[in-house]
PDB file of C-alpha atoms in Angstrom:
ATOM      1  CA  MET I  62      93.629  93.348  77.369  1.00  0.00           C
ATOM      2  CA  ALA I  63      90.766  94.007  79.700  1.00  0.00           C
ATOM      3  CA  PRO I  64      90.596  92.151  82.486  1.00  0.00           C
ATOM      4  CA  SER I  65      87.703  89.081  82.265  1.00  0.00           C
ATOM      5  CA  ASN I  66      84.539  88.788  84.573  1.00  0.00           C
ATOM      6  CA  GLU I  67      84.621  84.815  84.019  1.00  0.00           C
ATOM      7  CA  ALA I  68      85.722  83.218  87.076  1.00  0.00           C
ATOM      8  CA  ASP I  69      88.720  80.738  86.432  1.00  0.00           C
ATOM      9  CA  MET I  70      87.873  78.261  88.979  1.00  0.00           C
ATOM     10  CA  SER I  71      91.390  76.558  88.779  1.00  0.00           C
ATOM     11  CA  VAL I  72      92.507  79.760  91.186  1.00  0.00           C
ATOM     12  CA  ASP I  73      91.296  80.427  94.363  1.00  0.00           C
ATOM     13  CA  TYR I  74      90.715  84.066  94.378  1.00  0.00           C
ATOM     14  CA  TYR I  75      91.011  84.423  98.089  1.00  0.00           C
ATOM     15  CA  GLU I  76      94.341  82.530  98.420  1.00  0.00           C
ATOM     16  CA  LEU I  77      95.667  84.628  95.372  1.00  0.00           C
ATOM     17  CA  LEU I  78      94.935  88.028  97.716  1.00  0.00           C
ATOM     18  CA  SER I  79      96.062  85.906 101.108  1.00  0.00           C
ATOM     19  CA  ILE I  80      92.557  86.927 102.212  1.00  0.00           C
ATOM     20  CA  PRO I  81      89.833  84.898 104.068  1.00  0.00           C
ATOM     21  CA  ALA I  82      86.593  83.853 102.185  1.00  0.00           C
ATOM     22  CA  THR I  83      84.999  86.009 105.000  1.00  0.00           C
ATOM     23  CA  ALA I  84      86.884  88.984 104.147  1.00  0.00           C
ATOM     24  CA  SER I  85      84.674  92.792 103.504  1.00  0.00           C
ATOM     25  CA  GLU I  86      84.943  94.954 100.268  1.00  0.00           C
ATOM     26  CA  SER I  87      87.411  97.049 101.643  1.00  0.00           C
ATOM     27  CA  GLU I  88      89.725  94.247 102.924  1.00  0.00           C
ATOM     28  CA  ILE I  89      89.296  92.643  99.255  1.00  0.00           C
ATOM     29  CA  ARG I  90      90.324  96.214  97.806  1.00  0.00           C
ATOM     30  CA  ARG I  91      93.485  96.497  99.967  1.00  0.00           C
ATOM     31  CA  ALA I  92      94.645  93.225  99.111  1.00  0.00           C
ATOM     32  CA  TYR I  93      94.420  93.872  95.877  1.00  0.00           C
ATOM     33  CA  ARG I  94      96.276  96.794  95.832  1.00  0.00           C
ATOM     34  CA  LYS I  95      98.902  95.714  97.568  1.00  0.00           C
ATOM     35  CA  THR I  96      99.225  92.528  95.749  1.00  0.00           C
ATOM     36  CA  SER I  97      98.766  93.970  92.594  1.00  0.00           C
ATOM     37  CA  LEU I  98     101.973  95.898  93.282  1.00  0.00           C
ATOM     38  CA  LEU I  99     104.080  92.615  92.937  1.00  0.00           C
ATOM     39  CA  TYR I 100     102.849  92.295  89.085  1.00  0.00           C
ATOM     40  CA  HIS I 101     101.901  96.022  88.041  1.00  0.00           C
ATOM     41  CA  PRO I 102     103.988  96.583  84.545  1.00  0.00           C
ATOM     42  CA  ASP I 103     104.231 100.152  85.815  1.00  0.00           C
ATOM     43  CA  LYS I 104     106.059  98.510  89.114  1.00  0.00           C
ATOM     44  CA  VAL I 105     107.989  95.470  87.812  1.00  0.00           C
ATOM     45  CA  LYS I 106     109.519  94.466  84.549  1.00  0.00           C
ATOM     46  CA  PRO I 107     106.608  92.966  82.612  1.00  0.00           C
ATOM     47  CA  THR I 108     106.982  89.184  81.727  1.00  0.00           C
ATOM     48  CA  PRO I 109     104.240  86.549  80.446  1.00  0.00           C
ATOM     49  CA  GLU I 110     103.989  85.482  84.000  1.00  0.00           C
ATOM     50  CA  THR I 111     103.715  88.867  85.671  1.00  0.00           C
ATOM     51  CA  LEU I 112     101.328  89.837  83.064  1.00  0.00           C
ATOM     52  CA  GLU I 113      98.961  87.059  83.855  1.00  0.00           C
ATOM     53  CA  LYS I 114      99.107  87.283  87.407  1.00  0.00           C
ATOM     54  CA  PHE I 115      98.223  90.927  87.016  1.00  0.00           C
ATOM     55  CA  GLN I 116      95.162  89.853  84.929  1.00  0.00           C
ATOM     56  CA  LEU I 117      94.305  87.396  87.377  1.00  0.00           C
ATOM     57  CA  LEU I 118      93.942  89.910  89.957  1.00  0.00           C
ATOM     58  CA  GLN I 119      91.759  92.248  88.198  1.00  0.00           C
ATOM     59  CA  THR I 120      89.691  89.436  87.191  1.00  0.00           C
ATOM     60  CA  ALA I 121      89.241  88.283  91.503  1.00  0.00           C
ATOM     61  CA  LEU I 122      88.720  91.876  92.365  1.00  0.00           C
ATOM     62  CA  ASN I 123      85.993  92.454  89.490  1.00  0.00           C
ATOM     63  CA  ILE I 124      84.218  89.315  90.611  1.00  0.00           C
ATOM     64  CA  LEU I 125      84.644  89.388  94.506  1.00  0.00           C
ATOM     65  CA  THR I 126      83.588  93.020  94.600  1.00  0.00           C
ATOM     66  CA  ASP I 127      80.393  92.427  92.580  1.00  0.00           C
ATOM     67  CA  ALA I 128      77.794  91.225  95.041  1.00  0.00           C
ATOM     68  CA  ALA I 129      75.818  88.853  92.306  1.00  0.00           C
ATOM     69  CA  GLU I 130      79.142  87.503  90.965  1.00  0.00           C
ATOM     70  CA  LYS I 131      80.715  86.527  94.417  1.00  0.00           C
ATOM     71  CA  ILE I 132      77.577  84.539  95.544  1.00  0.00           C
ATOM     72  CA  LYS I 133      77.904  82.586  92.346  1.00  0.00           C
ATOM     73  CA  TYR I 134      81.724  82.131  92.504  1.00  0.00           C
ATOM     74  CA  ASP I 135      81.375  81.413  96.531  1.00  0.00           C
ATOM     75  CA  GLN I 136      79.015  78.686  95.785  1.00  0.00           C
ATOM     76  CA  THR I 137      80.878  77.083  93.092  1.00  0.00           C
ATOM     77  CA  ARG I 138      84.192  77.225  94.983  1.00  0.00           C
ATOM     78  CA  GLU I 139      82.636  75.857  98.146  1.00  0.00           C
ATOM     79  CA  ALA I 140      80.703  72.773  95.862  1.00  0.00           C
ATOM     80  CA  LYS I 141      84.634  71.943  94.359  1.00  0.00           C
ATOM     81  CA  GLN I 142      85.743  71.893  97.719  1.00  0.00           C
ATOM     82  CA  ARG I 143      83.278  69.778  98.788  1.00  0.00           C
ATOM     83  CA  ARG I 144      83.701  67.370  95.840  1.00  0.00           C
ATOM     84  CA  LEU I 145      87.246  67.255  96.422  1.00  0.00           C
ATOM     85  CA  ALA I 146      87.026  66.163 100.402  1.00  0.00           C
ATOM     86  CA  GLU I 147      84.411  63.632  99.468  1.00  0.00           C
ATOM     87  CA  THR I 148      86.665  62.064  96.906  1.00  0.00           C
ATOM     88  CA  ALA I 149      89.506  62.118  99.111  1.00  0.00           C
ATOM     89  CA  ALA I 150      87.593  60.389 101.693  1.00  0.00           C
ATOM     90  CA  LEU I 151      86.082  57.756  99.513  1.00  0.00           C
ATOM     91  CA  GLU I 152      89.665  56.949  98.218  1.00  0.00           C
ATOM     92  CA  SER I 153      91.058  56.696 101.618  1.00  0.00           C
ATOM     93  CA  ARG I 154      87.800  54.655 102.745  1.00  0.00           C
ATOM     94  CA  ARG I 155      88.344  52.065  99.810  1.00  0.00           C
ATOM     95  CA  ARG I 156      92.272  51.733 100.862  1.00  0.00           C
ATOM     96  CA  GLN I 157      91.090  50.887 104.344  1.00  0.00           C
ATOM     97  CA  MET I 158      88.399  48.759 103.138  1.00  0.00           C
ATOM     98  CA  LYS I 159      90.819  46.880 100.757  1.00  0.00           C
ATOM     99  CA  GLU I 160      93.644  46.161 103.361  1.00  0.00           C
ATOM    100  CA  GLU I 161      90.938  44.598 105.856  1.00  0.00           C
ATOM    101  CA  LEU I 162      89.301  42.459 103.170  1.00  0.00           C
ATOM    102  CA  GLU I 163      92.813  41.204 102.200  1.00  0.00           C
ATOM    103  CA  LYS I 164      93.601  40.769 106.031  1.00  0.00           C
ATOM    104  CA  ARG I 165      90.741  38.973 106.759  1.00  0.00           C
ATOM    105  CA  GLU I 166      90.836  36.917 104.081  1.00  0.00           C
ATOM    106  CA  GLY I 167      94.406  36.056 104.580  1.00  0.00           C
ATOM    107  CA  SER I 168      93.471  35.412 108.167  1.00  0.00           C
ATOM    108  CA  ALA I 169      90.658  32.949 107.287  1.00  0.00           C
ATOM    109  CA  THR I 170      92.641  30.860 104.949  1.00  0.00           C
ATOM    110  CA  GLY I 171      95.781  31.035 107.009  1.00  0.00           C
ATOM    111  CA  MET I 172      97.591  31.241 103.239  1.00  0.00           C
ATOM    112  CA  PRO I 173      99.697  34.027 102.120  1.00  0.00           C
ATOM    113  CA  ALA I 174      98.236  36.195  99.099  1.00  0.00           C
ATOM    114  CA  THR I 175     100.217  34.371  96.751  1.00  0.00           C
ATOM    115  CA  VAL I 176     100.905  30.348  96.340  1.00  0.00           C
ATOM    116  CA  SER I 177     103.636  28.831  94.808  1.00  0.00           C
ATOM    117  CA  GLY I 178     104.385  32.121  93.139  1.00  0.00           C
ATOM    118  CA  VAL I 179     101.369  32.668  91.413  1.00  0.00           C
ATOM    119  CA  LYS I 180      99.030  35.548  92.593  1.00  0.00           C
ATOM    120  CA  ARG I 181      95.771  34.696  93.679  1.00  0.00           C
ATOM    121  CA  THR I 182      92.285  36.053  92.158  1.00  0.00           C
ATOM    122  CA  TRP I 183      90.145  38.009  94.688  1.00  0.00           C
ATOM    123  CA  THR I 184      87.096  37.735  92.608  1.00  0.00           C
ATOM    124  CA  GLU I 185      84.641  37.814  95.799  1.00  0.00           C
ATOM    125  CA  ARG I 186      86.876  40.621  97.422  1.00  0.00           C
ATOM    126  CA  GLU I 187      86.385  43.087  94.047  1.00  0.00           C
ATOM    127  CA  LEU I 188      83.084  42.575  94.156  1.00  0.00           C
ATOM    128  CA  GLU I 189      82.773  43.098  97.832  1.00  0.00           C
ATOM    129  CA  ILE I 190      84.167  46.353  96.959  1.00  0.00           C
ATOM    130  CA  LYS I 191      82.492  47.173  93.840  1.00  0.00           C
ATOM    131  CA  ARG I 192      79.097  46.857  95.967  1.00  0.00           C
ATOM    132  CA  ILE I 193      80.578  48.867  98.834  1.00  0.00           C
ATOM    133  CA  ALA I 194      81.721  51.605  96.132  1.00  0.00           C
ATOM    134  CA  GLU I 195      78.203  51.504  94.817  1.00  0.00           C
ATOM    135  CA  GLU I 196      76.392  52.359  97.897  1.00  0.00           C
ATOM    136  CA  ASN I 197      78.878  55.191  98.828  1.00  0.00           C
ATOM    137  CA  ARG I 198      78.270  56.564  95.326  1.00  0.00           C
ATOM    138  CA  LYS I 199      74.405  56.605  95.634  1.00  0.00           C
ATOM    139  CA  LYS I 200      75.094  58.284  99.415  1.00  0.00           C
ATOM    140  CA  ARG I 201      77.536  60.828  98.011  1.00  0.00           C
ATOM    141  CA  GLU I 202      74.922  62.086  94.984  1.00  0.00           C
ATOM    142  CA  ALA I 203      72.117  61.962  97.571  1.00  0.00           C
ATOM    143  CA  ALA I 204      74.191  63.976 100.053  1.00  0.00           C
ATOM    144  CA  VAL I 205      75.723  66.473  96.868  1.00  0.00           C
ATOM    145  CA  ALA I 206      71.858  67.142  96.092  1.00  0.00           C
ATOM    146  CA  HIS I 207      70.800  67.745  99.762  1.00  0.00           C
ATOM    147  CA  LYS I 208      74.021  70.414  99.907  1.00  0.00           C
ATOM    148  CA  VAL I 209      72.746  72.019  96.548  1.00  0.00           C
ATOM    149  CA  GLN I 210      68.900  72.268  97.866  1.00  0.00           C
ATOM    150  CA  GLU I 211      70.812  74.089 101.400  1.00  0.00           C
ATOM    151  CA  ALA I 212      72.917  76.217  98.800  1.00  0.00           C
ATOM    152  CA  GLN I 213      69.683  77.126  96.991  1.00  0.00           C
ATOM    153  CA  ALA I 214      67.773  77.718 100.056  1.00  0.00           C
ATOM    154  CA  ARG I 215      70.862  79.862 101.424  1.00  0.00           C
ATOM    155  CA  THR I 216      71.015  81.834  98.057  1.00  0.00           C
ATOM    156  CA  GLN I 217      67.123  82.697  98.270  1.00  0.00           C
ATOM    157  CA  ALA I 218      67.445  83.878 101.932  1.00  0.00           C
ATOM    158  CA  ALA I 219      70.695  86.000 101.287  1.00  0.00           C
ATOM    159  CA  GLU I 220      68.730  87.611  98.587  1.00  0.00           C
ATOM    160  CA  ALA I 221      65.815  88.372 100.821  1.00  0.00           C
ATOM    161  CA  ALA I 222      68.037  89.742 103.205  1.00  0.00           C
ATOM    162  CA  GLU I 223      70.032  91.857 100.828  1.00  0.00           C
ATOM    163  CA  GLU I 224      66.361  93.121  99.689  1.00  0.00           C
ATOM    164  CA  GLN I 225      65.285  94.105 103.173  1.00  0.00           C
ATOM    165  CA  GLN I 226      68.665  95.323 103.884  1.00  0.00           C
ATOM    166  CA  SER I 227      68.754  97.593 101.154  1.00  0.00           C
ATOM    167  CA  SER I 228      65.632  99.475 102.015  1.00  0.00           C
ATOM    168  CA  SER I 229      66.653 100.412 105.330  1.00  0.00           C
ATOM    169  CA  SER I 230      70.319 100.712 103.998  1.00  0.00           C
ATOM    170  CA  ILE I 231      69.424 104.688 103.629  1.00  0.00           C
ATOM    171  CA  ASP I 232      69.086 105.153 107.293  1.00  0.00           C
ATOM    172  CA  ARG I 233      72.642 104.301 108.312  1.00  0.00           C
ATOM    173  CA  SER I 234      74.090 106.349 105.540  1.00  0.00           C
ATOM    174  CA  VAL I 235      75.551 109.502 105.170  1.00  0.00           C
ATOM    175  CA  LYS I 236      76.147 112.027 102.491  1.00  0.00           C
ATOM    176  CA  VAL I 237      79.349 114.068 102.168  1.00  0.00           C
ATOM    177  CA  ARG I 238      80.413 116.752 100.321  1.00  0.00           C
ATOM    178  CA  TRP I 239      83.830 118.580  99.442  1.00  0.00           C
ATOM    179  CA  ILE I 240      84.982 121.346  97.106  1.00  0.00           C
ATOM    180  CA  LYS I 241      87.206 119.634  94.082  1.00  0.00           C
ATOM    181  CA  GLU I 242      89.966 121.867  94.515  1.00  0.00           C
ATOM    182  CA  ALA I 243      93.506 121.274  95.854  1.00  0.00           C
ATOM    183  CA  ASP I 244      93.569 118.183  97.830  1.00  0.00           C
ATOM    184  CA  GLY I 245      89.780 117.780  97.437  1.00  0.00           C
ATOM    185  CA  LEU I 246      90.670 116.481  93.732  1.00  0.00           C
ATOM    186  CA  ASP I 247      92.128 113.303  95.697  1.00  0.00           C
ATOM    187  CA  ILE I 248      89.169 112.439  97.292  1.00  0.00           C
ATOM    188  CA  ASP I 249      87.353 109.647  95.894  1.00  0.00           C
ATOM    189  CA  GLN I 250      85.855 105.916  96.519  1.00  0.00           C
ATOM    190  CA  GLU I 251      88.883 104.250  98.011  1.00  0.00           C
ATOM    191  CA  ALA I 252      90.073 107.631  99.949  1.00  0.00           C
ATOM    192  CA  LEU I 253      86.995 107.701 101.479  1.00  0.00           C
ATOM    193  CA  GLU I 254      86.793 103.904 102.427  1.00  0.00           C
ATOM    194  CA  GLU I 255      90.306 104.016 103.693  1.00  0.00           C
ATOM    195  CA  ASN I 256      89.131 107.090 105.930  1.00  0.00           C
ATOM    196  CA  PHE I 257      87.405 104.730 108.463  1.00  0.00           C
ATOM    197  CA  ALA I 258      88.384 101.733 110.601  1.00  0.00           C
ATOM    198  CA  ALA I 259      88.125  98.280 108.751  1.00  0.00           C
ATOM    199  CA  GLY I 260      84.823  96.983 108.556  1.00  0.00           C
ATOM    200  CA  ASP I 261      82.989  99.932 109.507  1.00  0.00           C
ATOM    201  CA  VAL I 262      82.011 100.744 105.793  1.00  0.00           C
ATOM    202  CA  GLU I 263      79.764  98.395 103.401  1.00  0.00           C
ATOM    203  CA  ASN I 264      79.877 101.036 100.372  1.00  0.00           C
ATOM    204  CA  VAL I 265      80.831 104.103  99.007  1.00  0.00           C
ATOM    205  CA  LEU I 266      78.345 105.577  96.067  1.00  0.00           C
ATOM    206  CA  MET I 267      79.845 108.184  94.415  1.00  0.00           C
ATOM    207  CA  LEU I 268      77.346 110.809  93.245  1.00  0.00           C
ATOM    208  CA  LYS I 269      77.449 113.476  90.309  1.00  0.00           C
ATOM    209  CA  ASP I 270      79.556 116.581  91.057  1.00  0.00           C
ATOM    210  CA  LYS I 271      77.565 119.627  91.278  1.00  0.00           C
ATOM    211  CA  LYS I 272      78.188 123.417  91.338  1.00  0.00           C
ATOM    212  CA  ARG I 273      76.689 124.935  94.403  1.00  0.00           C
ATOM    213  CA  ARG I 274      76.843 128.434  96.351  1.00  0.00           C
ATOM    214  CA  ILE I 275      78.632 128.035  99.801  1.00  0.00           C
ATOM    215  CA  GLU I 276      79.281 130.407 102.558  1.00  0.00           C
ATOM    216  CA  GLY I 277      82.208 132.694 102.010  1.00  0.00           C
ATOM    217  CA  ARG I 278      82.584 132.632  98.343  1.00  0.00           C
ATOM    218  CA  ASP I 279      81.216 134.917  95.868  1.00  0.00           C
ATOM    219  CA  LYS I 280      80.649 132.304  92.952  1.00  0.00           C
ATOM    220  CA  LYS I 281      79.698 128.812  92.825  1.00  0.00           C
ATOM    221  CA  VAL I 282      82.297 125.903  93.504  1.00  0.00           C
ATOM    222  CA  LEU I 283      82.207 122.493  92.175  1.00  0.00           C
ATOM    223  CA  LEU I 284      81.240 120.040  94.928  1.00  0.00           C
ATOM    224  CA  GLY I 285      81.919 116.458  94.950  1.00  0.00           C
ATOM    225  CA  THR I 286      79.277 114.331  96.566  1.00  0.00           C
ATOM    226  CA  ALA I 287      79.206 110.688  97.817  1.00  0.00           C
ATOM    227  CA  VAL I 288      77.024 108.722 100.103  1.00  0.00           C
ATOM    228  CA  ILE I 289      79.297 106.199 102.745  1.00  0.00           C
ATOM    229  CA  VAL I 290      76.935 103.353 103.667  1.00  0.00           C
ATOM    230  CA  PHE I 291      78.046 102.147 106.991  1.00  0.00           C
ATOM    231  CA  LYS I 292      77.514  98.745 108.148  1.00  0.00           C
ATOM    232  CA  SER I 293      75.301  99.715 111.333  1.00  0.00           C
ATOM    233  CA  MET I 294      73.313 102.616 112.646  1.00  0.00           C
ATOM    234  CA  ALA I 295      75.285 102.868 115.711  1.00  0.00           C
ATOM    235  CA  ILE I 296      78.400 102.814 113.472  1.00  0.00           C
ATOM    236  CA  ALA I 297      76.882 105.575 111.395  1.00  0.00           C
ATOM    237  CA  LYS I 298      75.820 107.473 114.644  1.00  0.00           C
ATOM    238  CA  LYS I 299      79.493 107.291 116.203  1.00  0.00           C
ATOM    239  CA  VAL I 300      81.081 108.680 112.836  1.00  0.00           C
ATOM    240  CA  VAL I 301      78.816 111.272 112.354  1.00  0.00           C
ATOM    241  CA  ALA I 302      79.771 112.647 116.009  1.00  0.00           C
ATOM    242  CA  GLN I 303      83.523 112.005 115.858  1.00  0.00           C
ATOM    243  CA  GLY I 304      84.446 112.239 112.189  1.00  0.00           C
ATOM    244  CA  PRO I 305      87.272 111.758 110.788  1.00  0.00           C
ATOM    245  CA  TRP I 306      85.827 114.138 108.063  1.00  0.00           C
ATOM    246  CA  GLU I 307      89.523 115.954 107.075  1.00  0.00           C
ATOM    247  CA  GLY I 308      88.799 117.884 103.790  1.00  0.00           C
ATOM    248  CA  ILE I 309      84.974 117.278 104.028  1.00  0.00           C
ATOM    249  CA  GLU I 310      83.035 120.640 103.543  1.00  0.00           C
ATOM    250  CA  SER I 311      79.414 119.007 104.640  1.00  0.00           C
ATOM    251  CA  VAL I 312      78.086 115.724 106.558  1.00  0.00           C
ATOM    252  CA  GLU I 313      74.298 115.249 106.826  1.00  0.00           C
ATOM    253  CA  TRP I 314      72.162 111.970 107.173  1.00  0.00           C
ATOM    254  CA  ALA I 315      71.639 110.797 103.578  1.00  0.00           C
ATOM    255  CA  ALA I 316      67.687 110.420 104.654  1.00  0.00           C
ATOM    256  CA  THR I 317      67.477 114.100 105.094  1.00  0.00           C
ATOM    257  CA  ARG I 318      65.585 115.291 101.955  1.00  0.00           C
ATOM    258  CA  GLU I 319      67.813 117.812  99.774  1.00  0.00           C
ATOM    259  CA  THR I 320      67.126 121.306  99.380  1.00  0.00           C
ATOM    260  CA  ASP I 321      69.110 123.228  96.358  1.00  0.00           C
ATOM    261  CA  GLY I 322      69.741 126.777  97.883  1.00  0.00           C
ATOM    262  CA  GLY I 323      71.949 127.529  94.615  1.00  0.00           C
TER     263      GLY I 323
END
C-alpha cells in the first residue's frame, strides 16, 4: 500500500522522527532513514504494528519534505498545540476560581460546606463561574482569531520571501556532472546531500542524463547531472573552492550559460 500524503494530526511527525520542528530537509531525510530501519519490512519481521509505523514514517517524509505541505502541516500543528495549551490553562483557572469562591463563601458565612449532613447549593457561585467562563470563552475566541490572522500574514510573507528567494537561488547554485560508470552509478540525490555538512544544502535537483564527449575518451559517455542549491552564496563559494568533489567529473556555477560541444 502506497503511503498517504494526508497528514494524520493525531501523530506528531517531528516526535515520530525525534527531530525539532526547525530541522532542515536533509536532517529530516537523515532522521527518516535512521528511524525507518527499525520498522522496514526488509529489516525486521513484519507485524501490523511495524507496518503501520513504517507507513506513518513514509507519510511524515512526504509531507515534511514538500514545502507547501509542510507549511500547512506546521500551521495546523501549531494551532492544535495552542488549543491544547489554552484548554489546559482554562481548566486550571476554573479549578482555581472554584476553590477561591468556595473558600471565600465559607469564610464569609463561617459555615462549612455542609450543614447537618445536607450539601449546600452554590447557585451564586455557579453563576459566577459561568459568567467568568463565558468571558474567558469570548477572550479565547478573539485570541484565536488574532492568531489566525497572524498565521495568514506569516504565510503570505513566507510565500513572498520564497518567491524572491527562488529568483536568486540560481546565483548560489552549482552544476555538477559525473560519469555514470562504476562508482558513479551510486551517485544520487541523497548521496550528493550527504556529501556536505548538515545545513549547507537547501536542495538538490537531478537533471536528465546526457551523452557527452569528454577529454581522453574516443566515444561519448553518459553523464549524470545535478544542480546543488546551497543555503547562501558564501557557502556556495566556499564549497566550490574546497569541495568535496570525489567522483565528480566537472563543477561549474549553475548561472553559467551552457554550451554543448558534443
